[in-house]
JSON list of C-alpha atoms in Angstrom, two decimals:
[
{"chain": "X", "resi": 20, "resn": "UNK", "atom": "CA", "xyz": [0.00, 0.00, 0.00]},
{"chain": "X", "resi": 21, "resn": "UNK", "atom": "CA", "xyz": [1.41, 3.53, -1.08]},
{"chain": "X", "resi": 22, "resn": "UNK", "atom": "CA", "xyz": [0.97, 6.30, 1.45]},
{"chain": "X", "resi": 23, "resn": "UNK", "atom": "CA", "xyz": [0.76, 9.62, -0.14]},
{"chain": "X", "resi": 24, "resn": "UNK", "atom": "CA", "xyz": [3.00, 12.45, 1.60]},
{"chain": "X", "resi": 25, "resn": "UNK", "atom": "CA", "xyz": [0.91, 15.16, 1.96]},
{"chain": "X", "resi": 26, "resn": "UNK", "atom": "CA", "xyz": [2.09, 18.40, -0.14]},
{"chain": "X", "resi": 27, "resn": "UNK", "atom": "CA", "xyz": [0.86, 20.98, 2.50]},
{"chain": "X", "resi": 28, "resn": "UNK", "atom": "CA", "xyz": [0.14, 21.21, 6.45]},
{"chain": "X", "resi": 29, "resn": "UNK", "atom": "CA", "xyz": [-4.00, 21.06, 5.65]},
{"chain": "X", "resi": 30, "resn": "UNK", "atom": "CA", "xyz": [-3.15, 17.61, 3.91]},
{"chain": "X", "resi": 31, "resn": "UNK", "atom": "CA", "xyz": [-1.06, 16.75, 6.95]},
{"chain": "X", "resi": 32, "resn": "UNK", "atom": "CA", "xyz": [-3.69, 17.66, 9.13]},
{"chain": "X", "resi": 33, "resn": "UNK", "atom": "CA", "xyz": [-6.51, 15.94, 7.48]},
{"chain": "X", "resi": 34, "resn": "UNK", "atom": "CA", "xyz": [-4.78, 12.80, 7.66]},
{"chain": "X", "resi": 35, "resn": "UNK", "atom": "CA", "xyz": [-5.46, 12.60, 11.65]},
{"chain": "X", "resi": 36, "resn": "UNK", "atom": "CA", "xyz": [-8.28, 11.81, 13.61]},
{"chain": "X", "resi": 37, "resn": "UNK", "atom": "CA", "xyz": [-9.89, 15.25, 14.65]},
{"chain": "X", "resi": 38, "resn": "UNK", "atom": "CA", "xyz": [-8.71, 14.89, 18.19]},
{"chain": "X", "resi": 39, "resn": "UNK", "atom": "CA", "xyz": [-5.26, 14.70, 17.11]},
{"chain": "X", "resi": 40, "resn": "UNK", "atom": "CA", "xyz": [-6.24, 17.13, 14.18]},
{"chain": "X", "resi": 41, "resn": "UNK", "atom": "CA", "xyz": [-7.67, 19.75, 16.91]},
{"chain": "X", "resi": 42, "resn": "UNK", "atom": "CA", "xyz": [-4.08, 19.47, 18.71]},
{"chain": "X", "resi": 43, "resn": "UNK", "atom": "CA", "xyz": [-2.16, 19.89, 15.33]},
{"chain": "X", "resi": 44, "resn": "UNK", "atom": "CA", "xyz": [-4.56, 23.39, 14.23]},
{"chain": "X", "resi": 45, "resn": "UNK", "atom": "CA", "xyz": [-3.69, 24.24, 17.79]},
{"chain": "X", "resi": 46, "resn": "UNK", "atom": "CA", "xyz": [-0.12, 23.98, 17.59]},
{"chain": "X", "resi": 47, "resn": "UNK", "atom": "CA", "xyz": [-0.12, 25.65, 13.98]},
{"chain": "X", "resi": 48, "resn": "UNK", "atom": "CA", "xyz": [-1.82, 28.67, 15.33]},
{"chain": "X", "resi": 49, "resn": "UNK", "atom": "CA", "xyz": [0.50, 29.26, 18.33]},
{"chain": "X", "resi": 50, "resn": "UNK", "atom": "CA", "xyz": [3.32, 28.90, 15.67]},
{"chain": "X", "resi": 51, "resn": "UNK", "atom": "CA", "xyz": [1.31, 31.18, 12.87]},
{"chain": "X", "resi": 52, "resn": "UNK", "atom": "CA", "xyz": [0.33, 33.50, 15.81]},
{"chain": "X", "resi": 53, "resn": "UNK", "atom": "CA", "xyz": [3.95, 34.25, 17.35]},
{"chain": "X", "resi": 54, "resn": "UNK", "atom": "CA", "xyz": [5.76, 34.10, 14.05]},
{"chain": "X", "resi": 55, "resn": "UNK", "atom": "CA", "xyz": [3.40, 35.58, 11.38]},
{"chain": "X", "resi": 56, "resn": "UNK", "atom": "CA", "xyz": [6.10, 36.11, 8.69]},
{"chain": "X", "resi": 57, "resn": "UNK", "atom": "CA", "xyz": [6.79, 32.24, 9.08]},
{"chain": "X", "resi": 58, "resn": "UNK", "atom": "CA", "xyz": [6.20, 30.52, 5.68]},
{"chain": "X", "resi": 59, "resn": "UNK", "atom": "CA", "xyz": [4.61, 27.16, 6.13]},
{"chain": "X", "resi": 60, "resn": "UNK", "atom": "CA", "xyz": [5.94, 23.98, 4.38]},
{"chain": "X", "resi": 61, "resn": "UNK", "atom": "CA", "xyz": [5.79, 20.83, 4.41]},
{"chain": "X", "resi": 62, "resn": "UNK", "atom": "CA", "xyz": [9.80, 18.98, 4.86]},
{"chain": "X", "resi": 63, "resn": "UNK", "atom": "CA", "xyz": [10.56, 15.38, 5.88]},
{"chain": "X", "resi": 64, "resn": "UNK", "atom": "CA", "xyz": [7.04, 14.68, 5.40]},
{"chain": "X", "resi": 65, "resn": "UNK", "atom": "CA", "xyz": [6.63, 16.89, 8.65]},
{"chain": "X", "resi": 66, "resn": "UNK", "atom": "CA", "xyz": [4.67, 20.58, 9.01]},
{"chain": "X", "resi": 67, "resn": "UNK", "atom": "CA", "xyz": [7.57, 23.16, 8.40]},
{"chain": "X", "resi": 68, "resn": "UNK", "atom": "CA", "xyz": [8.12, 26.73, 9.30]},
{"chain": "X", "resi": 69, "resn": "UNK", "atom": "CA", "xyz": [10.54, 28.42, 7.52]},
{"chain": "X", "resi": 70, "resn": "UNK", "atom": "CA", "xyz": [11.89, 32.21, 7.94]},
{"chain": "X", "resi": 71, "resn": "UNK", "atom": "CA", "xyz": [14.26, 33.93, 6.30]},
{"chain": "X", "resi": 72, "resn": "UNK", "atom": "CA", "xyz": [15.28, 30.81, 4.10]},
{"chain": "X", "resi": 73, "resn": "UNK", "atom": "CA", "xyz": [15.66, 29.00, 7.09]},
{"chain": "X", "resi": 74, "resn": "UNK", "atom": "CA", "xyz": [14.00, 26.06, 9.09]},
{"chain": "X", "resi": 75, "resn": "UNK", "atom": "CA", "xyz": [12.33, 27.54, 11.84]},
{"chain": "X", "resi": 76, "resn": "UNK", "atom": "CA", "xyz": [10.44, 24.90, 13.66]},
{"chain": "X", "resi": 77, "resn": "UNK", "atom": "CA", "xyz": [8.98, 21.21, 12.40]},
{"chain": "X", "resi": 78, "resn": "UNK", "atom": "CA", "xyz": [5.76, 19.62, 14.26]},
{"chain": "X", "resi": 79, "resn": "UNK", "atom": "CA", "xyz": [4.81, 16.31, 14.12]},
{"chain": "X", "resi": 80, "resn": "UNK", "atom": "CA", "xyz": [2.21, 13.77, 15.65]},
{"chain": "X", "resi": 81, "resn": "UNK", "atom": "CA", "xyz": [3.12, 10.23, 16.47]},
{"chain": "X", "resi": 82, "resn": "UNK", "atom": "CA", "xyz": [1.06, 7.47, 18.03]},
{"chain": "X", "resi": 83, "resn": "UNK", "atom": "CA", "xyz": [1.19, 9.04, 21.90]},
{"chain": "X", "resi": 84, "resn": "UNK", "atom": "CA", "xyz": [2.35, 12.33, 21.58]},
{"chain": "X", "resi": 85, "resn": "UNK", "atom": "CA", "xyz": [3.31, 15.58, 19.13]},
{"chain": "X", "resi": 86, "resn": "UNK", "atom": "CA", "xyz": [7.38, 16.27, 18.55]},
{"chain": "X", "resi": 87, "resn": "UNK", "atom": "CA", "xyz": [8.17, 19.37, 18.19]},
{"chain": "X", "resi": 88, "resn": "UNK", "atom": "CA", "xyz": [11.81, 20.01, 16.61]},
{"chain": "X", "resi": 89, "resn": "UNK", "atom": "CA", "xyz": [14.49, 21.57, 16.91]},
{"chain": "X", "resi": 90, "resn": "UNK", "atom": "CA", "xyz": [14.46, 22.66, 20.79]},
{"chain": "X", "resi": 91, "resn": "UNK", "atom": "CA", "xyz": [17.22, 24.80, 22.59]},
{"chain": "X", "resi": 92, "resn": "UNK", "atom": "CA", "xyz": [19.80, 21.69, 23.58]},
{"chain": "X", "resi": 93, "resn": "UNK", "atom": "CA", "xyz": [21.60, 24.57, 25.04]},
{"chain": "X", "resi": 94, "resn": "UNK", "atom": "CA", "xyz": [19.66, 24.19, 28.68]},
{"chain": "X", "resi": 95, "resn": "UNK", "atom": "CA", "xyz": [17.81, 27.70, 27.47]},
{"chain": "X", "resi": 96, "resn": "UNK", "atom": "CA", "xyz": [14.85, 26.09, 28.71]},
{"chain": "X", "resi": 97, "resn": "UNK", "atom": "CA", "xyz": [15.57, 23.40, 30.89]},
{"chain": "X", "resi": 98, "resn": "UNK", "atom": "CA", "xyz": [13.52, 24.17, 33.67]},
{"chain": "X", "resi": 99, "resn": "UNK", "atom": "CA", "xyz": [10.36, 24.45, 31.36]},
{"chain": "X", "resi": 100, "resn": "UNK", "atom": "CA", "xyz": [11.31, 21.16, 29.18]},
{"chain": "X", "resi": 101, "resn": "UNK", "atom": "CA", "xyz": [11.31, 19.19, 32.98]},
{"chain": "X", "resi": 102, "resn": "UNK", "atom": "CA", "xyz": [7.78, 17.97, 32.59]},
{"chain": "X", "resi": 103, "resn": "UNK", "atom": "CA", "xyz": [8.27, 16.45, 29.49]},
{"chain": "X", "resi": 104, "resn": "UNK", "atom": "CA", "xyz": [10.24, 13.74, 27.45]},
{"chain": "X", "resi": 105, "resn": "UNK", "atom": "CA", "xyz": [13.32, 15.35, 25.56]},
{"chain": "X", "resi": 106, "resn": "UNK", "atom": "CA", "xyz": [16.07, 14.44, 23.53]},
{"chain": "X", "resi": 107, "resn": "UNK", "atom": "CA", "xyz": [19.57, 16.05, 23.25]},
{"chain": "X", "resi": 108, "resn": "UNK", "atom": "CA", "xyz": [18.82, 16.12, 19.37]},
{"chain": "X", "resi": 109, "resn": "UNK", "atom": "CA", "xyz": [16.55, 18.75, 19.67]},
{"chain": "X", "resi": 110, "resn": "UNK", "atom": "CA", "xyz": [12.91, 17.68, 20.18]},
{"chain": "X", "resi": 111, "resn": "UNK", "atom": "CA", "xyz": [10.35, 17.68, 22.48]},
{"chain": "X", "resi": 112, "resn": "UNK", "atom": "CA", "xyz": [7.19, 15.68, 22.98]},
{"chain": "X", "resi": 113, "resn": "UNK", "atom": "CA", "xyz": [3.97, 16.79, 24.07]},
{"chain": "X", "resi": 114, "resn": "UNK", "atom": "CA", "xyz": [1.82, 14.03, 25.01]},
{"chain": "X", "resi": 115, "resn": "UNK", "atom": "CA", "xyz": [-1.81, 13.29, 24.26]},
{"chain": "X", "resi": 116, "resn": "UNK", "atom": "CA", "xyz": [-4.00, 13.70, 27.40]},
{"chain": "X", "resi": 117, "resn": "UNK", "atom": "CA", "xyz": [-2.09, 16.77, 28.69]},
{"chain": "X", "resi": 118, "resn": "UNK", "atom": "CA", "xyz": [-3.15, 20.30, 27.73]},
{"chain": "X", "resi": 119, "resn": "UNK", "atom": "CA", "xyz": [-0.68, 21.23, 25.32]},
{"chain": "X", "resi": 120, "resn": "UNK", "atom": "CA", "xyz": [2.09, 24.29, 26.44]},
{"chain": "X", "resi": 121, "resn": "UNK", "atom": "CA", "xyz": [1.15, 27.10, 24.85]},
{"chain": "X", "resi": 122, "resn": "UNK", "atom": "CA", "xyz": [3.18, 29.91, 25.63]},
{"chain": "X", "resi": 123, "resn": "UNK", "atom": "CA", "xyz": [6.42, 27.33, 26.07]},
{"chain": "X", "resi": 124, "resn": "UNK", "atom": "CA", "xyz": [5.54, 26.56, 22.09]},
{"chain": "X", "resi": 125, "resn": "UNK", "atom": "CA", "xyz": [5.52, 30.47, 21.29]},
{"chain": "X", "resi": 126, "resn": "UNK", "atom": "CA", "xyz": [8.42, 30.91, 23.20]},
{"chain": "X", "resi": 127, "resn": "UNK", "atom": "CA", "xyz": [10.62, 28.43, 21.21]},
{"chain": "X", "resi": 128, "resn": "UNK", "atom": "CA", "xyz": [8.97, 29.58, 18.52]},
{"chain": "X", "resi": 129, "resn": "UNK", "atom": "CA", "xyz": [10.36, 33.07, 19.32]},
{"chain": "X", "resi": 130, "resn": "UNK", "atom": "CA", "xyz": [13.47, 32.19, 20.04]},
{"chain": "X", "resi": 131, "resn": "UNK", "atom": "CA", "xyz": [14.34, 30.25, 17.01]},
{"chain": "X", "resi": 132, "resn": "UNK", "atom": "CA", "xyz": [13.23, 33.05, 14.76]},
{"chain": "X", "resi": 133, "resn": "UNK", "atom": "CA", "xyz": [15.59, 35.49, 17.26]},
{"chain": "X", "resi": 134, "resn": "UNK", "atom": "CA", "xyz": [18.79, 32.52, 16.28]},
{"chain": "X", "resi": 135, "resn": "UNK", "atom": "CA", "xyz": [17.69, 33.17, 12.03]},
{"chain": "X", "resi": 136, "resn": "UNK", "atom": "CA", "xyz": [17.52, 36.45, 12.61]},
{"chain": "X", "resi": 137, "resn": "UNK", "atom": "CA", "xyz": [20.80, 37.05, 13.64]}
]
């Protein structure tokens, strides 16, 4: 069976059930909100953000949670990234069930676009 990749984030979306799909619009409009200049793309099959040229944030859901990538590695926000599962790659996962972290989302958001910016 072929899987088709979708070709833009409401593809992406649509592929989800809408309580995953609910989480995803959520997440896209924390992103959209903070970053408004943010172009949005679809790369390694993943919803993309890109500024200036340059990848500014990738969401994604699996089977128990959303990743969000890349995070600050550089303990920037280690005390915020405590309550949830990290890797020292870059990504974060929120996990189903729990509401999802908002302003922690728009702050990454935020500060990746202050990193392309300078």
């Amino acid at each position: 069976m072929s899987v088709n990749k979708p070709s833009n984030i409401d593809e992406y979306i649509s592929g989800f059930p809408v309580d995953v799909q609910t989480v995803l619009e959520e997440i896209r409009s924390i992103i959209t909100d903070t970053i408004p200049e943010a172009e949005e793309s679809i790369s390694y099959g993943m919803p993309t953000y890109i500024l200036d040229g340059k990848t500014l944030i990738h969401f994604a859901a699996h089977k128990k949670h959303i990743g969000l990538y890349p995070v600050p590695t550089d303990g920037t926000f280690e005390k915020e990234f405590l309550s949830y599962k990290t890797t020292g790659r870059g990504t974060i996962q929120f996990p189903f069930g729990k509401p999802i972290p908002k302003d922690l989302i728009a702050e990454i958001a935020a500060f990746r676009a202050e990193k392309i910016r300078k």
